[in-house]
Amino acid sequence: MRLSRLFSPRIVAHAHCDLPCGVYDPAQARIEAESVKAIAEKYQANEDPEFRTRAILIKEQRAELVKHHLWVLWTDYFKPPHFEKYPQLHALFNEATKLAGAAGAKGKVDVKVAEDLLGKIDEIAKIFWETKQA
Amino acid sequence: MRLSRLFSPRIVAHAHCDLPCGVYDPAQARIEAESVKAIAEKYQANEDPEFRTRAILIKEQRAELVKHHLWVLWTDYFKPPHFEKYPQLHALFNEATKLAGAAGAKGKVDVKVAEDLLGKIDEIAKIFWETKQA
Amino acid sequence: MRLSRLFSPRIVAHAHCDLPCGVYDPAQARIEAESVKAIAEKYQANEDPEFRTRAILIKEQRAELVKHHLWVLWTDYFKPPHFEKYPQLHALFNEATKLAGAAGAKGKVDVKVAEDLLGKIDEIAKIFWETKQA
Amino acid sequence: MRLSRLFSPRIVAHAHCDLPCGVYDPAQARIEAESVKAIAEKYQANEDPEFRTRAILIKEQRAELVKHHLWVLWTDYFKPPHFEKYPQLHALFNEATKLAGAAGAKGKVDVKVAEDLLGKIDEIAKIFWETKQA
Amino acid sequence: MRLSRLFSPRIVAHAHCDLPCGVYDPAQARIEAESVKAIAEKYQANEDPEFRTRAILIKEQRAELVKHHLWVLWTDYFKPPHFEKYPQLHALFNEATKLAGAAGAKGKVDVKVAEDLLGKIDEIAKIFWETKQA
Amino acid sequence: MRLSRLFSPRIVAHAHCDLPCGVYDPAQARIEAESVKAIAEKYQANEDPEFRTRAILIKEQRAELVKHHLWVLWTDYFKPPHFEKYPQLHALFNEATKLAGAAGAKGKVDVKVAEDLLGKIDEIAKIFWETKQA
């Protein structure tokens, strides 16, 4: 991938609401998880106690958003035929949301944990886009 | 663009928080605006009063999120040199957030208004990605 | 059960937070689902359009809380050994949260749907209390 | 009370919304206060500064929920005849919400304060259930 | 009062938080109640069903804020000596918050109800400012 | 100004919602900024780590409210003719909201920063009230 690609506009985006509007996108969870990772990096590089308190409280909110966006995909987008075709999907979502919670990104200020979380979200995104193409 | 491209994973995503984590992406505003548009389409196609009430209240929330994500970009991402280089940027953000509000996407259930809003967001996204490449 | 029992204090209660505090209780989801049911009953008995608009918007919020409390139990309380012992648990939570969403309690103003939701929550609660005794 | 009773399902629950749905239950306040107490216990047992920051911020949210649920009961459930019959009720609610605030459970990380708060909530619950039986 | 006075800056303002910061002002409740009144006026003058749905949902939020700001004053600002000096204060707050709820400004779209609510808030404000001068 | 004036009731107040109700008042932003300042003062005077953590998290919320109330004025109240008449208005709002954010009141616990923020809000309020008189 050329570097310029990394910085090109990404103007096709997909969303969710529970009307449902029918627009979903794993990017919403990934965006917040990227933020969790960046916060962990900045936290490790900055020992100022005021900064660190802010980092922890903001990370808590971002990790909660990761959980929320993943729960929405799991309940609102994926349907029984998807769970039949991808029998690992329930566990994958359960592990990903646990990784965003107290035992993972909320409870730790750890870049590696945030990367694991991003990895789980990418596994989910891969399946998501396969089902969209089906 | 090949059709498959439309449904391929979009796993590079960017976020925001006010630590700041330094991760921003106009996709967050666009995602909610896509939802606003889809809601308007579904509303026009469905005369059930219960559905329409739900559509209006959910659209209200989504349009508020559009405003919020745009405000965040305007205040937190863009800096004085950007406003110097792009003198139209203040007005562009002001118009875009107005288009998401009472005089636009909140006050009307109109697919065309949602498309105008998406157009404004794309103008902002174009400038955003130019500044990232700079 | 004697009538007085119905109205006796229920002062042993359990909660959740993602510290985690370790305190969980399916009652939180059930409380909101009871509210969803009562709203549906009042809606059917009252044709005033202002009342009905309020009923729909409040039901939307209550149903969202049902989803949230169930998601919290599924991600934060239940652990891999539980899912092994109760292989139906993933699907049960997925169905229950779907029943609280657009295809169920959010999308319909229907006492029967609210009762089905309460039934699902009771199934979850039964398993929850079994695991607490284990 | 037999131990098994402690862990039995508590599937009769009561909620509130301001339609009003007519469903109220002091358990909602108690649940959050139990969480406040558990957080204080965990805080005292764990000197890790990251954990302690998270504990304080989560306790703040839980204590706010205690206040909210109590305010709802005081304004929405209790009516003038109740205040006539229980002349101490205004002060009781005022003291309980103060105990959940800055001078109590918010401002201190103290198991004893959380227990005092639980005691106040139980006093309110006792009156609540008497009025339901009346 | 001269007309110009009505439009002069009101830059001395007071706030609240539960640190506590010690800054309180009944204006916060009044501001939202003014909004409730303006919404009721606009509702009565506009029969468009989409507008009316939006008006009801926004009024619901504004009335909830009235309740919240009043609860904060009652619990966080006023202390036992105030309640001794102003024995009507508990009932006044209880009536004012009820007037903002289902039996008042939430349940009705009625300019007169909003004015009654404003009257109650002004009674509270009068006492508030007396205690500040004391 | 006589001292008594400082403590007199301020019962004429103005609000906002996006119906729009047409009621706006810069006091809402100022109220939260006053709180930010008071929190910074109390923080500097109290070295207790639990207090300081609470101060930082509450300041974060209050500063976010400052940003929100200013954004609302900028998008919802001010119209193109205002921006023509006051060409500095865009930059003024941008600077004020930046001052409430990470580079200002959120990122620092500094009474001086809060005072600068109050100064910016007062500049905005002055223009606001001029436009109301026009």
Coordinates of C-alpha atoms in Angstrom, one line a residue, chain B residues 18-111:
Chain B
D18 CA -9.6 15.1 24.3
L19 CA -6.6 13.7 26.1
P20 CA -5.8 14.3 23.2
C21 CA -5.0 10.8 21.9
G22 CA -4.3 12.5 18.5
V23 CA -6.5 10.2 16.5
Y24 CA -9.2 11.9 14.5
D25 CA -11.3 10.8 11.6
P26 CA -14.1 12.6 9.7
A27 CA -15.6 9.1 9.2
Q28 CA -17.2 9.4 12.6
A29 CA -19.4 12.3 11.4
R30 CA -20.0 10.6 8.1
I31 CA -21.2 7.4 9.7
E32 CA -23.9 9.2 11.6
A33 CA -24.9 11.3 8.6
E34 CA -25.3 8.1 6.5
S35 CA -27.6 6.9 9.3
V36 CA -29.6 10.1 9.1
K37 CA -30.0 9.6 5.4
A38 CA -31.1 5.9 5.7
I39 CA -33.6 6.9 8.4
A40 CA -35.1 9.6 6.1
E41 CA -35.4 7.0 3.3
K42 CA -37.1 4.5 5.6
Y43 CA -39.4 7.1 7.0
Q44 CA -40.6 8.2 3.6
A45 CA -41.3 4.5 2.8
N46 CA -43.3 3.7 5.9
E47 CA -46.4 5.4 7.1
D48 CA -46.9 3.5 10.3
P49 CA -47.1 6.3 13.0
E50 CA -45.2 4.2 15.6
F51 CA -42.3 3.7 13.2
R52 CA -42.3 7.3 12.2
T53 CA -42.1 8.5 15.8
R54 CA -39.2 6.2 16.4
A55 CA -37.5 7.4 13.2
I56 CA -37.8 11.0 14.3
L57 CA -36.3 10.4 17.7
I58 CA -33.5 8.3 16.5
K59 CA -32.7 10.7 13.7
E60 CA -32.5 13.5 16.3
Q61 CA -29.8 11.5 18.2
R62 CA -27.8 10.7 15.1
A63 CA -27.9 14.3 13.9
E64 CA -26.7 15.4 17.3
L65 CA -23.8 13.0 17.0
V66 CA -22.9 14.5 13.5
K67 CA -22.8 17.9 15.1
H68 CA -20.7 16.7 18.0
H69 CA -18.1 14.9 15.8
L70 CA -17.8 18.0 13.6
W71 CA -17.4 20.3 16.5
V72 CA -14.6 18.1 17.8
L73 CA -12.7 18.3 14.5
W74 CA -13.2 22.0 14.3
T75 CA -12.0 22.7 17.9
D76 CA -9.6 19.9 18.6
Y77 CA -8.0 18.8 15.4
F78 CA -7.7 22.0 13.3
K79 CA -5.1 24.6 14.4
P80 CA -4.6 28.3 13.5
P81 CA -2.3 27.5 10.5
H82 CA -5.0 25.3 9.0
F83 CA -7.5 28.2 9.3
E84 CA -5.0 30.4 7.6
K85 CA -4.5 28.0 4.7
Y86 CA -8.2 27.2 4.3
P87 CA -10.0 30.5 5.1
Q88 CA -13.3 28.9 4.2
L89 CA -12.9 26.3 6.9
H90 CA -14.8 28.2 9.7
A91 CA -17.8 28.8 7.5
L92 CA -17.7 25.3 6.2
F93 CA -17.9 23.8 9.7
N94 CA -20.6 26.3 10.7
E95 CA -22.7 25.5 7.7
A96 CA -22.2 21.7 8.1
T97 CA -23.3 21.8 11.8
K98 CA -26.2 24.0 10.9
L99 CA -27.2 21.5 8.2
A100 CA -27.2 18.8 10.9
G101 CA -29.4 20.9 13.2
A102 CA -32.9 22.3 13.4
A103 CA -32.8 24.0 10.0
G104 CA -31.5 20.8 8.3
A105 CA -31.3 17.2 9.2
K106 CA -33.0 17.5 12.6
G107 CA -35.9 19.7 11.5
K108 CA -36.6 17.8 8.2
V109 CA -37.0 14.2 7.3
D110 CA -35.6 14.7 3.9
V111 CA -33.1 12.5 2.0

